[in-house]
Amino acid sequence: MDGVTVAGVRGHARIVARADGRGGTALPVLDGEGPLAPRRTRSAGAEARVMVVGAMSGPLGGDRFTLDARVEEGARLHVGSAAATLALPGQAKGEARYDVRLEVAAGAELHWLPEQLISAGGSDLRVTTRADLAAGARFVLREEQVLGRAGETPGRLTSRLTVRVAGRTVLDQELACGPGAPGGWDGPAVLSGCRALGQLVVVRPEFTEEPVAARMLGECASLVPLTGPAALVTAVAPDALRLRGLLDEALAELGRGMRAVR
């Protein structure tokens, strides 16, 4: 485990899920250093469940966190977090970084459902999430960001999400919010005064033949098909609670099966 240095704290966690040959999922690699502590929780059928526990506050300015997860053929993995991630200003200069790298093999399934990321006043955090999925993989990713605590001006938050399926990029987008971000981030075309924003990416092989229908989900969320077997839900809300409700409703509706585009 690396300690605090001039450059901040270093933290790295790794998760590998593998079919156990008995209809379940084993976790041959489950380790973390620094502030990232992945812990196995009670399994649900064939699915292994992991909770990522934060061992200290952060990320703070200058910190570098990395989380790698690989789900091998035939395995099923559900990953959550024990609490929200709170980006804070720190003594070290420079932005903090939180990099997430996900790999899902053919015939495997990953649900990546962490709690919210809160951008506290004075913080500067860059988050990158990259998911590489093989053909035939199943995937659900939820990303939620809250700009500032109650009554607080948010820090600077830059978030990039890239999803590739069978070597083809189906989603690659970046959003910057807070002081120093390009103008318009809080305007009517983006957040329009909302403090919470989120997205849900769902990848299922059957979406290749029967893509979901693009439509609004109420006034503050939209559903669009992506190239290939994927769909994207984007939502904004006044607060984290209402944002979670919007994304939960969207995921439940996708689970029931959307009308296909004919």
Coordinates of C-alpha atoms in Angstrom, one line a residue:
M1 CA 0.0 0.0 0.0
D2 CA 1.3 3.4 -1.0
G3 CA 1.1 6.2 1.5
V4 CA 0.5 9.9 1.2
T5 CA 3.2 11.6 -0.9
V6 CA 3.5 15.0 -2.5
A7 CA 1.6 13.6 -5.5
G8 CA -1.2 12.3 -3.3
V9 CA -2.4 8.8 -2.5
R10 CA -2.2 5.9 -4.9
G11 CA -4.8 3.1 -4.8
H12 CA -5.4 0.1 -7.1
A13 CA -8.0 -2.6 -6.8
R14 CA -8.4 -5.7 -9.0
I15 CA -11.4 -8.1 -9.4
V16 CA -11.4 -11.3 -11.6
A17 CA -14.6 -13.4 -11.9
R18 CA -14.4 -16.9 -13.3
A19 CA -17.0 -19.6 -13.8
D20 CA -16.5 -22.3 -11.0
G21 CA -17.6 -25.3 -13.1
R22 CA -20.6 -25.9 -10.7
G23 CA -22.9 -23.3 -12.1
G24 CA -21.6 -20.4 -9.9
T25 CA -18.9 -17.8 -10.1
A26 CA -15.5 -17.8 -8.3
L27 CA -13.4 -14.7 -7.5
P28 CA -9.7 -15.9 -7.9
V29 CA -8.5 -12.3 -7.7
L30 CA -10.1 -9.9 -5.2
D31 CA -7.6 -7.4 -3.8
G32 CA -7.0 -3.7 -3.2
E33 CA -4.4 -1.3 -1.9
G34 CA -4.7 2.1 -0.5
P35 CA -8.3 3.4 -0.2
L36 CA -9.9 0.8 -2.4
A37 CA -11.0 -2.4 -0.6
P38 CA -13.2 -4.8 -2.6
R39 CA -15.2 -7.3 -0.4
R40 CA -17.2 -10.3 -1.5
T41 CA -20.8 -10.4 -0.2
R42 CA -23.5 -13.0 -0.3
S43 CA -23.9 -14.4 -3.8
A44 CA -27.3 -14.5 -5.6
G45 CA -27.6 -17.8 -7.6
A46 CA -24.9 -18.0 -10.2
E47 CA -23.9 -14.4 -9.7
A48 CA -20.9 -13.3 -7.4
R49 CA -21.4 -10.0 -5.6
V50 CA -18.6 -7.6 -4.6
M51 CA -18.8 -4.4 -2.6
V52 CA -16.1 -1.8 -3.0
V53 CA -15.4 -0.2 0.4
G54 CA -13.6 3.1 0.7
A55 CA -10.9 2.8 3.4
M56 CA -10.4 6.6 3.6
S57 CA -11.8 9.9 2.4
G58 CA -11.2 10.9 -1.2
P59 CA -10.2 11.1 -3.9
L60 CA -8.4 14.3 -2.9
G61 CA -6.3 16.6 -5.1
G62 CA -3.4 14.7 -6.6
D63 CA -4.8 11.2 -5.7
R64 CA -4.7 8.4 -8.3
F65 CA -7.2 5.6 -8.0
T66 CA -7.5 2.7 -10.5
L67 CA -10.0 -0.2 -10.4
D68 CA -9.8 -3.1 -12.8
A69 CA -12.5 -5.8 -13.2
R70 CA -12.5 -8.8 -15.6
V71 CA -15.4 -11.2 -16.0
E72 CA -14.4 -14.4 -17.8
E73 CA -16.5 -16.6 -20.0
G74 CA -19.6 -18.0 -18.2
A75 CA -19.1 -15.9 -15.1
R76 CA -21.6 -13.4 -13.6
L77 CA -20.6 -10.5 -11.5
H78 CA -22.4 -7.7 -9.7
V79 CA -20.3 -4.8 -8.3
G80 CA -21.5 -2.0 -6.0
S81 CA -20.0 0.3 -3.5
A82 CA -20.7 0.7 0.2
A83 CA -21.1 4.5 0.0
A84 CA -21.0 7.5 -2.3
T85 CA -17.6 8.6 -3.5
L86 CA -16.8 12.1 -2.3
A87 CA -14.3 14.1 -4.3
L88 CA -12.6 16.7 -2.0
P89 CA -9.9 19.3 -2.3
G90 CA -6.6 18.2 -0.9
Q91 CA -3.2 19.6 0.1
A92 CA -1.5 18.1 -3.0
K93 CA -1.8 20.3 -6.1
G94 CA -3.4 19.1 -9.4
E95 CA -6.5 17.1 -10.3
A96 CA -7.3 13.8 -8.8
R97 CA -7.9 10.8 -11.2
Y98 CA -10.2 7.8 -10.9
D99 CA -9.8 5.3 -13.7
V100 CA -12.1 2.3 -14.1
R101 CA -11.3 -0.5 -16.6
L102 CA -13.8 -3.3 -17.3
E103 CA -13.5 -6.4 -19.4
V104 CA -16.4 -8.8 -20.1
A105 CA -15.9 -12.0 -22.1
A106 CA -18.3 -13.7 -24.4
G107 CA -21.1 -15.4 -22.5
A108 CA -20.3 -13.4 -19.3
E109 CA -22.3 -10.8 -17.5
L110 CA -21.3 -7.7 -15.4
H111 CA -23.6 -5.4 -13.5
W112 CA -21.5 -2.3 -12.5
L113 CA -23.7 -0.3 -10.1
P114 CA -21.7 2.0 -7.8
E115 CA -23.2 4.7 -5.6
Q116 CA -23.1 8.3 -6.6
L117 CA -20.0 10.4 -7.1
I118 CA -20.3 13.8 -5.3
S119 CA -18.2 16.7 -6.5
A120 CA -17.6 18.8 -3.4
G121 CA -16.6 22.5 -3.6
G122 CA -13.0 23.1 -4.4
S123 CA -12.3 19.6 -5.7
D124 CA -10.9 18.8 -9.2
L125 CA -11.5 15.2 -10.3
R126 CA -11.2 13.5 -13.7
V127 CA -13.0 10.1 -14.0
T128 CA -12.5 7.7 -16.9
T129 CA -14.5 4.5 -17.4
R130 CA -13.6 2.1 -20.2
A131 CA -15.6 -1.1 -20.8
D132 CA -14.4 -3.6 -23.4
L133 CA -17.0 -6.3 -24.1
A134 CA -16.7 -9.3 -26.3
A135 CA -19.5 -10.3 -28.7
G136 CA -22.2 -12.0 -26.7
A137 CA -21.4 -10.3 -23.4
R138 CA -24.1 -8.8 -21.2
F139 CA -23.5 -5.6 -19.3
V140 CA -25.3 -3.0 -17.2
L141 CA -23.5 0.2 -16.0
R142 CA -25.0 2.9 -13.9
E143 CA -23.1 6.2 -13.5
E144 CA -24.5 9.0 -11.2
Q145 CA -22.8 12.3 -10.4
V146 CA -24.0 15.0 -7.9
L147 CA -22.6 18.5 -8.3
G148 CA -21.9 19.8 -4.8
R149 CA -23.3 19.0 -1.4
A150 CA -26.4 20.8 -0.1
G151 CA -26.1 24.5 -0.7
E152 CA -22.5 24.2 -2.1
T153 CA -20.9 25.3 -5.3
P154 CA -19.5 22.1 -7.0
G155 CA -15.9 21.4 -7.8
R156 CA -14.6 20.7 -11.3
L157 CA -15.6 17.3 -12.5
T158 CA -14.6 15.8 -15.9
S159 CA -16.0 12.4 -16.8
R160 CA -15.4 10.2 -19.8
L161 CA -17.2 7.0 -20.6
T162 CA -16.1 4.6 -23.4
V163 CA -17.9 1.4 -24.3
R164 CA -16.6 -1.0 -26.9
V165 CA -18.4 -4.2 -28.1
A166 CA -16.5 -6.7 -30.2
G167 CA -13.8 -4.1 -30.8
R168 CA -16.2 -1.5 -32.0
T169 CA -16.8 1.7 -30.1
V170 CA -20.6 2.1 -29.4
L171 CA -20.3 5.0 -26.9
D172 CA -17.5 7.5 -26.3
Q173 CA -18.5 10.7 -24.5
E174 CA -17.0 13.3 -22.1
L175 CA -18.7 15.9 -20.0
A176 CA -17.0 18.6 -17.9
C177 CA -18.9 20.5 -15.2
G178 CA -18.1 23.1 -12.5
P179 CA -15.6 26.0 -12.3
G180 CA -13.3 26.1 -15.4
A181 CA -15.4 23.8 -17.5
P182 CA -16.4 24.9 -21.0
G183 CA -19.3 27.3 -21.0
G184 CA -22.8 26.0 -21.3
W185 CA -22.5 23.0 -19.0
D186 CA -25.2 24.4 -16.7
G187 CA -27.3 25.9 -19.5
P188 CA -30.7 24.7 -20.8
A189 CA -29.1 22.3 -23.4
V190 CA -27.2 20.4 -20.7
L191 CA -28.2 20.5 -17.0
S192 CA -30.6 23.4 -17.0
G193 CA -30.1 24.0 -13.3
C194 CA -30.2 20.4 -12.2
R195 CA -27.6 19.2 -9.7
A196 CA -27.6 15.5 -10.5
L197 CA -26.9 13.7 -13.7
G198 CA -26.6 10.1 -14.7
Q199 CA -26.7 7.5 -17.3
L200 CA -27.4 3.8 -17.7
V201 CA -25.7 1.7 -20.4
V202 CA -27.3 -1.7 -21.1
V203 CA -25.7 -4.2 -23.5
R204 CA -27.6 -7.4 -24.5
P205 CA -27.0 -9.6 -27.6
E206 CA -30.8 -9.5 -28.5
F207 CA -30.6 -5.7 -29.0
T208 CA -28.7 -6.4 -32.3
E209 CA -31.9 -7.8 -33.9
E210 CA -34.4 -5.9 -31.8
P211 CA -33.0 -2.5 -30.8
V212 CA -35.0 -0.5 -28.3
A213 CA -37.1 2.4 -29.5
A214 CA -35.7 5.9 -28.9
R215 CA -38.0 7.9 -26.7
M216 CA -38.3 10.3 -23.7
L217 CA -38.8 8.7 -20.3
G218 CA -40.8 11.5 -18.7
E219 CA -39.4 15.1 -18.8
C220 CA -35.9 14.5 -17.5
A221 CA -34.7 11.2 -19.1
S222 CA -34.3 9.8 -22.5
L223 CA -33.7 6.3 -24.0
V224 CA -31.7 5.9 -27.2
P225 CA -30.4 2.8 -29.0
L226 CA -26.6 2.7 -29.6
T227 CA -24.9 1.0 -32.5
G228 CA -24.9 -2.7 -32.0
P229 CA -26.5 -4.5 -29.0
A230 CA -26.6 -1.5 -26.7
A231 CA -28.9 1.1 -25.3
L232 CA -28.3 4.4 -23.4
V233 CA -30.5 6.1 -20.8
T234 CA -29.5 9.7 -19.9
A235 CA -31.2 11.6 -17.0
V236 CA -30.9 14.8 -15.0
A237 CA -32.7 15.6 -11.7
P238 CA -32.7 18.2 -8.9
D239 CA -31.1 15.7 -6.5
A240 CA -29.5 12.3 -6.1
L241 CA -32.7 10.6 -4.8
R242 CA -34.8 11.6 -7.8
L243 CA -32.0 10.7 -10.2
R244 CA -31.8 7.2 -8.7
G245 CA -35.5 6.8 -9.1
L246 CA -35.4 7.7 -12.8
L247 CA -32.6 5.3 -13.5
D248 CA -34.2 2.5 -11.5
E249 CA -37.4 2.9 -13.4
A250 CA -35.6 2.8 -16.7
L251 CA -33.7 -0.3 -15.8
A252 CA -36.8 -2.1 -14.7
E253 CA -38.6 -1.1 -18.0
L254 CA -35.6 -2.4 -20.0
G255 CA -35.8 -5.6 -18.0
R256 CA -39.4 -6.1 -18.9
G257 CA -38.5 -5.7 -22.6
M258 CA -39.0 -2.6 -24.7
R259 CA -41.0 -2.5 -27.9
A260 CA -38.5 -3.2 -30.8
V261 CA -38.0 -0.9 -33.7
R262 CA -39.5 -2.6 -36.7

